[in-house]
Amino acid sequence: MRRKLPSIQALVCFIAAARHQSFTRAAQELFLTQGAVSRQVATLEESLGVELFRRTQHGMTLTPAGADYARQVAQRLDALERDTLDLMGRRGQGESVTLAVVPTLATRWLIPRLAALAREQPELTVHIDAQTRPFLFGDTGVDAAIFAGTDDQMRQWAGTRAQLLFEEVVVPVCSPALLRGRNELSPAALAELPLLQQSTRPDAWRQWFESQGVDALRAMAGPRYEQYSMQVAAATSGLGVALMPTLLIEAELAAGSLVVASAHPVLSRRSYYLVQPDLPERPALTLFKSWLLARSAQQQLMPPGITPPGAAARDR
């Protein structure tokens, strides 16, 4: 059966015009004439039977149908380009897998371990996209995702299945200078220091103090940061105490640029999961998943010398 597909050139011209809301600027981007872009878009509209742009005396704007189509087409062109570059880069040799990973976990936990995977599986290439929120796998070309969340959140991610990698343990850390020669502080003394807040987890400090039986009036006060990497930078600079997942600060604890401020770890509400579409998986993903599960089973969640949190300390 013949497929009803527009030409790639027409779609590229359409996306450029949609992005700029201008045939002239689209033509400049694509090194074509304004007339060539206009004709390509007109041919696309004619073949679709749908008006994509509304022309006015003052320019042009996308119609609602055009805006929806532009969003969908742009995602698929990006995926097609990634697949093409992947094939060209591998020259037909080996396999590849594309992962969506929350940025801090990617840079601080996953990527430092990929050298070991490259030695074990030299024919396997791992591409990483940064994602912070659940998405539709069918729109991205992503094979799997590594995300932090609760069991309920994973179950609500439509069309996927999730496998637990490891739980998240959080512990207060700070610059050694902030302790002023002390080994650590009691939870009550910690409440008097500046507390660095995570924007996406505004209740984290309050829950930690509650687990320690401390009524901290300023538990939700302090500067807020969007990403954990920003909190790490703030804590090492001496701006305050951060409540950090231990697996994200392994290098700083080992180097001594961060120290445990109060040896009272707590199990977070969130755990880390490998999430994938509920479809038969590609051999490359099977290979990567086997390696990842082995690494997650070896993961040490507690810094040396810290007692793992007991059931009473858990904040679930």
CSV table of C-alpha atoms in Angstrom, one decimal:
chain,number,residue,atom,x,y,z
A,1,MET,CA,0.0,0.0,0.0
A,2,ARG,CA,1.3,3.4,-0.9
A,3,ARG,CA,1.9,5.6,2.1
A,4,LYS,CA,0.4,9.1,2.3
A,5,LEU,CA,3.5,10.9,3.4
A,6,PRO,CA,4.6,14.5,2.5
A,7,SER,CA,8.1,15.0,1.2
A,8,ILE,CA,10.8,15.6,3.8
A,9,GLN,CA,11.7,18.9,2.0
A,10,ALA,CA,8.2,20.2,2.4
A,11,LEU,CA,8.1,19.2,6.1
A,12,VAL,CA,11.5,20.9,6.8
A,13,CYS,CA,10.3,24.1,5.1
A,14,PHE,CA,7.1,24.0,7.1
A,15,ILE,CA,8.9,23.5,10.5
A,16,ALA,CA,11.3,26.3,9.7
A,17,ALA,CA,8.5,28.6,8.8
A,18,ALA,CA,6.5,27.6,11.8
A,19,ARG,CA,9.4,28.3,14.1
A,20,HIS,CA,10.1,31.7,12.7
A,21,GLN,CA,6.5,32.6,11.7
A,22,SER,CA,8.1,33.9,8.5
A,23,PHE,CA,8.8,32.5,5.1
A,24,THR,CA,11.7,35.0,4.7
A,25,ARG,CA,13.5,34.0,7.9
A,26,ALA,CA,12.9,30.3,7.2
A,27,ALA,CA,14.4,30.8,3.7
A,28,GLN,CA,17.5,32.4,5.3
A,29,GLU,CA,17.9,29.5,7.7
A,30,LEU,CA,17.6,26.9,4.9
A,31,PHE,CA,19.6,28.8,2.3
A,32,LEU,CA,16.6,28.8,-0.1
A,33,THR,CA,14.6,31.6,-1.7
A,34,GLN,CA,11.5,32.9,0.0
A,35,GLY,CA,9.5,31.7,-3.0
A,36,ALA,CA,10.8,28.2,-2.7
A,37,VAL,CA,9.8,27.9,1.0
A,38,SER,CA,6.4,29.4,0.2
A,39,ARG,CA,5.8,26.9,-2.6
A,40,GLN,CA,6.8,24.0,-0.5
A,41,VAL,CA,4.4,25.0,2.3
A,42,ALA,CA,1.6,25.7,-0.2
A,43,THR,CA,2.1,22.2,-1.7
A,44,LEU,CA,2.0,20.7,1.7
A,45,GLU,CA,-1.2,22.4,2.6
A,46,GLU,CA,-2.8,21.3,-0.7
A,47,SER,CA,-1.8,17.7,-0.2
A,48,LEU,CA,-3.1,17.7,3.4
A,49,GLY,CA,-6.3,19.7,2.6
A,50,VAL,CA,-5.7,21.7,5.7
A,51,GLU,CA,-4.7,25.4,6.1
A,52,LEU,CA,-1.5,25.5,8.2
A,53,PHE,CA,-0.8,29.2,8.2
A,54,ARG,CA,-3.2,32.2,8.2
A,55,ARG,CA,-1.8,35.0,6.0
A,56,THR,CA,-2.6,38.6,7.0
A,57,GLN,CA,-1.5,42.1,5.9
A,58,HIS,CA,1.0,42.1,8.9
A,59,GLY,CA,2.5,38.7,8.4
A,60,MET,CA,1.5,35.1,9.1
A,61,THR,CA,0.5,33.0,12.0
A,62,LEU,CA,0.0,29.3,12.5
A,63,THR,CA,-3.6,28.0,12.6
A,64,PRO,CA,-4.5,25.8,15.6
A,65,ALA,CA,-4.2,22.8,13.2
A,66,GLY,CA,-0.8,24.1,12.0
A,67,ALA,CA,0.5,24.5,15.5
A,68,ASP,CA,-0.5,20.9,16.5
A,69,TYR,CA,1.0,19.5,13.3
A,70,ALA,CA,4.2,21.5,13.7
A,71,ARG,CA,4.8,20.2,17.2
A,72,GLN,CA,4.2,16.6,16.1
A,73,VAL,CA,6.3,16.8,12.9
A,74,ALA,CA,9.2,18.6,14.7
A,75,GLN,CA,9.5,15.7,17.2
A,76,ARG,CA,9.5,13.1,14.4
A,77,LEU,CA,12.0,15.0,12.3
A,78,ASP,CA,14.3,15.3,15.3
A,79,ALA,CA,14.0,11.5,15.9
A,80,LEU,CA,14.7,10.8,12.3
A,81,GLU,CA,17.8,12.9,12.4
A,82,ARG,CA,19.0,11.2,15.5
A,83,ASP,CA,18.5,7.8,14.0
A,84,THR,CA,20.3,8.9,10.8
A,85,LEU,CA,23.3,10.3,12.8
A,86,ASP,CA,23.4,7.2,14.9
A,87,LEU,CA,23.6,4.9,11.9
A,88,MET,CA,26.2,7.1,10.2
A,89,GLY,CA,28.3,7.2,13.4
A,90,ARG,CA,28.2,3.4,13.8
A,91,ARG,CA,28.5,2.7,10.1
A,92,GLY,CA,26.1,-0.2,10.5
A,93,GLN,CA,28.2,-1.8,13.3
A,94,GLY,CA,27.0,-2.5,16.8
A,95,GLU,CA,23.8,-1.5,18.6
A,96,SER,CA,22.6,1.6,20.4
A,97,VAL,CA,20.2,2.5,23.1
A,98,THR,CA,18.7,6.0,23.9
A,99,LEU,CA,17.9,6.8,27.5
A,100,ALA,CA,16.1,9.7,29.1
A,101,VAL,CA,17.6,10.5,32.5
A,102,VAL,CA,17.1,13.2,35.0
A,103,PRO,CA,20.2,15.5,34.6
A,104,THR,CA,21.9,15.3,38.0
A,105,LEU,CA,21.6,11.5,38.1
A,106,ALA,CA,23.0,11.3,34.6
A,107,THR,CA,26.0,13.4,35.3
A,108,ARG,CA,26.8,12.2,38.8
A,109,TRP,CA,25.9,8.6,38.8
A,110,LEU,CA,25.3,7.1,35.4
A,111,ILE,CA,27.9,8.7,33.1
A,112,PRO,CA,30.9,8.0,35.4
A,113,ARG,CA,29.9,4.3,35.2
A,114,LEU,CA,29.5,4.1,31.5
A,115,ALA,CA,33.3,3.6,30.9
A,116,ALA,CA,32.9,0.2,32.6
A,117,LEU,CA,30.0,-0.6,30.2
A,118,ALA,CA,32.1,0.5,27.2
A,119,ARG,CA,34.9,-2.0,28.3
A,120,GLU,CA,32.4,-4.8,28.8
A,121,GLN,CA,30.2,-4.1,25.7
A,122,PRO,CA,32.3,-2.1,23.2
A,123,GLU,CA,29.7,-2.5,20.4
A,124,LEU,CA,27.0,-0.9,22.5
A,125,THR,CA,26.5,2.9,22.2
A,126,VAL,CA,24.5,4.7,24.9
A,127,HIS,CA,22.8,8.0,24.0
A,128,ILE,CA,21.4,10.2,26.8
A,129,ASP,CA,18.6,12.7,26.7
A,130,ALA,CA,17.9,15.0,29.7
A,131,GLN,CA,14.3,14.7,30.9
A,132,THR,CA,12.8,15.9,34.1
A,133,ARG,CA,9.2,14.9,33.7
A,134,PRO,CA,7.3,11.8,32.4
A,135,PHE,CA,6.7,11.9,28.6
A,136,LEU,CA,5.1,9.8,25.9
A,137,PHE,CA,7.7,7.3,24.6
A,138,GLY,CA,6.1,7.2,21.2
A,139,ASP,CA,6.8,10.9,20.6
A,140,THR,CA,10.6,10.7,21.4
A,141,GLY,CA,12.4,7.7,20.0
A,142,VAL,CA,13.7,7.0,23.6
A,143,ASP,CA,14.1,3.4,24.5
A,144,ALA,CA,13.9,3.7,28.3
A,145,ALA,CA,14.2,6.2,31.1
A,146,ILE,CA,15.8,6.4,34.6
A,147,PHE,CA,13.5,8.4,36.9
A,148,ALA,CA,13.0,9.1,40.5
A,149,GLY,CA,9.5,8.8,41.9
A,150,THR,CA,7.1,6.9,44.0
A,151,ASP,CA,5.5,3.6,43.3
A,152,ASP,CA,2.2,5.4,42.6
A,153,GLN,CA,3.8,7.8,40.2
A,154,MET,CA,5.4,5.0,38.2
A,155,ARG,CA,2.1,3.1,38.0
A,156,GLN,CA,0.4,6.3,36.7
A,157,TRP,CA,2.9,6.6,33.8
A,158,ALA,CA,0.6,5.3,31.0
A,159,GLY,CA,1.8,2.7,28.6
A,160,THR,CA,5.0,1.8,30.6
A,161,ARG,CA,6.4,-0.7,33.0
A,162,ALA,CA,8.9,0.1,35.7
A,163,GLN,CA,11.6,-1.8,37.5
A,164,LEU,CA,13.1,-0.7,40.8
A,165,LEU,CA,16.8,0.1,40.7
A,166,PHE,CA,17.5,1.3,44.2
A,167,GLU,CA,15.9,3.4,47.0
A,168,GLU,CA,17.1,6.9,47.8
A,169,VAL,CA,18.7,7.7,51.1
A,170,VAL,CA,19.1,11.4,52.0
A,171,VAL,CA,21.5,12.9,54.6
A,172,PRO,CA,22.4,16.4,55.6
A,173,VAL,CA,25.7,17.6,54.2
A,174,CYS,CA,27.7,20.8,54.2
A,175,SER,CA,31.1,22.3,53.7
A,176,PRO,CA,33.6,21.3,56.5
A,177,ALA,CA,34.0,25.1,57.2
A,178,LEU,CA,30.4,25.3,58.3
A,179,LEU,CA,31.0,22.9,61.1
A,180,ARG,CA,33.8,24.9,62.5
A,181,GLY,CA,35.9,22.0,63.7
A,182,ARG,CA,33.0,19.9,65.0
A,183,ASN,CA,32.5,16.3,63.7
A,184,GLU,CA,28.8,16.7,63.3
A,185,LEU,CA,25.7,18.4,64.8
A,186,SER,CA,22.6,17.2,66.5
A,187,PRO,CA,19.4,17.6,64.5
A,188,ALA,CA,18.3,20.4,66.9
A,189,ALA,CA,21.6,22.3,66.3
A,190,LEU,CA,21.3,21.8,62.6
A,191,ALA,CA,17.9,23.6,62.6
A,192,GLU,CA,19.8,26.8,63.5
A,193,LEU,CA,21.9,26.8,60.4
A,194,PRO,CA,20.9,28.0,56.9
A,195,LEU,CA,19.0,25.2,55.2
A,196,LEU,CA,19.3,24.8,51.4
A,197,GLN,CA,16.0,23.9,49.8
A,198,GLN,CA,15.2,21.8,46.7
A,199,SER,CA,12.4,23.4,44.7
A,200,THR,CA,10.9,20.2,43.6
A,201,ARG,CA,10.8,18.8,47.1
A,202,PRO,CA,9.7,21.7,49.4
A,203,ASP,CA,8.8,19.4,52.3
A,204,ALA,CA,12.0,17.5,52.4
A,205,TRP,CA,13.6,19.3,55.4
A,206,ARG,CA,10.4,19.3,57.3
A,207,GLN,CA,10.0,15.6,56.9
A,208,TRP,CA,13.6,15.0,57.9
A,209,PHE,CA,13.2,17.0,61.1
A,210,GLU,CA,10.0,15.3,61.9
A,211,SER,CA,11.7,11.9,61.6
A,212,GLN,CA,14.2,13.1,64.2
A,213,GLY,CA,11.6,14.4,66.6
A,214,VAL,CA,12.6,18.0,66.2
A,215,ASP,CA,10.2,20.9,65.8
A,216,ALA,CA,12.1,23.1,63.4
A,217,LEU,CA,10.2,26.3,62.7
A,218,ARG,CA,12.5,27.3,59.9
A,219,ALA,CA,12.5,23.9,58.1
A,220,MET,CA,11.0,25.3,54.9
A,221,ALA,CA,13.1,28.6,55.0
A,222,GLY,CA,16.2,29.2,53.0
A,223,PRO,CA,17.3,29.6,49.4
A,224,ARG,CA,15.7,27.3,46.8
A,225,TYR,CA,17.4,25.6,44.0
A,226,GLU,CA,15.9,23.9,40.9
A,227,GLN,CA,18.4,21.1,40.6
A,228,TYR,CA,20.5,19.1,43.0
A,229,SER,CA,23.7,20.1,41.1
A,230,MET,CA,23.0,23.7,42.2
A,231,GLN,CA,22.5,22.6,45.8
A,232,VAL,CA,25.9,20.8,45.7
A,233,ALA,CA,27.6,24.0,44.5
A,234,ALA,CA,25.9,26.0,47.2
A,235,ALA,CA,26.7,23.6,49.9
A,236,THR,CA,30.4,23.2,48.9
A,237,SER,CA,30.6,27.1,48.9
A,238,GLY,CA,29.4,27.2,52.5
A,239,LEU,CA,26.0,28.7,51.9
A,240,GLY,CA,24.2,26.2,54.1
A,241,VAL,CA,23.3,22.6,54.7
A,242,ALA,CA,21.8,20.5,51.9
A,243,LEU,CA,19.7,17.4,52.3
A,244,MET,CA,21.1,15.3,49.5
A,245,PRO,CA,20.7,11.8,48.1
A,246,THR,CA,23.9,10.1,49.0
A,247,LEU,CA,24.4,8.6,45.5
A,248,LEU,CA,24.6,12.1,44.0
A,249,ILE,CA,27.5,13.3,46.2
A,250,GLU,CA,29.8,10.3,46.2
A,251,ALA,CA,32.7,12.4,44.7
A,252,GLU,CA,32.3,15.3,47.1
A,253,LEU,CA,32.2,13.0,50.2
A,254,ALA,CA,35.2,11.1,49.0
A,255,ALA,CA,37.2,14.3,48.3
A,256,GLY,CA,36.1,16.0,51.6
A,257,SER,CA,34.5,19.0,50.0
A,258,LEU,CA,31.3,18.0,51.6
A,259,VAL,CA,30.9,16.2,55.0
A,260,VAL,CA,28.0,14.7,56.7
A,261,ALA,CA,26.6,17.4,59.0
A,262,SER,CA,24.3,15.1,61.1
A,263,ALA,CA,24.6,11.3,60.9
A,264,HIS,CA,20.9,10.7,60.7
A,265,PRO,CA,20.1,9.3,57.2
A,266,VAL,CA,16.4,8.9,56.1
A,267,LEU,CA,14.9,6.9,53.4
A,268,SER,CA,13.2,9.2,50.9
A,269,ARG,CA,9.7,8.8,49.6
A,270,ARG,CA,11.2,8.4,46.2
A,271,SER,CA,13.2,5.5,44.6
A,272,TYR,CA,14.9,5.2,41.2
A,273,TYR,CA,13.3,3.2,38.5
A,274,LEU,CA,14.1,2.0,35.0
A,275,VAL,CA,11.0,2.8,33.0
A,276,GLN,CA,10.3,1.5,29.5
A,277,PRO,CA,7.4,1.3,27.1
A,278,ASP,CA,5.2,-1.7,27.6
A,279,LEU,CA,6.3,-3.3,24.3
A,280,PRO,CA,8.8,-6.0,23.3
A,281,GLU,CA,12.3,-4.6,24.0
A,282,ARG,CA,15.1,-4.2,21.6
A,283,PRO,CA,18.2,-6.5,22.1
A,284,ALA,CA,20.3,-3.4,22.8
A,285,LEU,CA,18.0,-2.4,25.7
A,286,THR,CA,18.1,-6.0,27.1
A,287,LEU,CA,21.9,-5.8,27.1
A,288,PHE,CA,22.0,-2.4,28.8
A,289,LYS,CA,19.3,-3.3,31.3
A,290,SER,CA,21.2,-6.4,32.4
A,291,TRP,CA,24.3,-4.3,33.0
A,292,LEU,CA,22.3,-1.5,34.8
A,293,LEU,CA,20.5,-3.9,37.2
A,294,ALA,CA,23.9,-5.5,38.1
A,295,ARG,CA,25.3,-2.0,38.9
A,296,SER,CA,22.2,-1.0,40.9
A,297,ALA,CA,22.5,-4.1,43.0
A,298,GLN,CA,26.1,-3.1,43.9
A,299,GLN,CA,25.2,0.5,44.7
A,300,GLN,CA,26.2,1.5,48.2
A,301,LEU,CA,23.6,4.1,49.4
A,302,MET,CA,25.3,5.0,52.7
A,303,PRO,CA,28.5,7.0,53.2
A,304,PRO,CA,31.2,5.1,55.2
A,305,GLY,CA,30.6,5.3,58.9
A,306,ILE,CA,26.9,6.1,58.7
A,307,THR,CA,24.4,3.7,60.1
A,308,PRO,CA,21.6,2.8,57.6
A,309,PRO,CA,18.2,4.3,58.5
A,310,GLY,CA,16.0,2.0,60.5
A,311,ALA,CA,12.3,1.6,60.0
A,312,ALA,CA,11.5,4.3,62.5
A,313,ALA,CA,13.5,6.8,60.4
A,314,ARG,CA,11.8,6.1,57.2
A,315,ASP,CA,9.6,9.0,56.0
A,316,ARG,CA,7.2,7.0,53.8
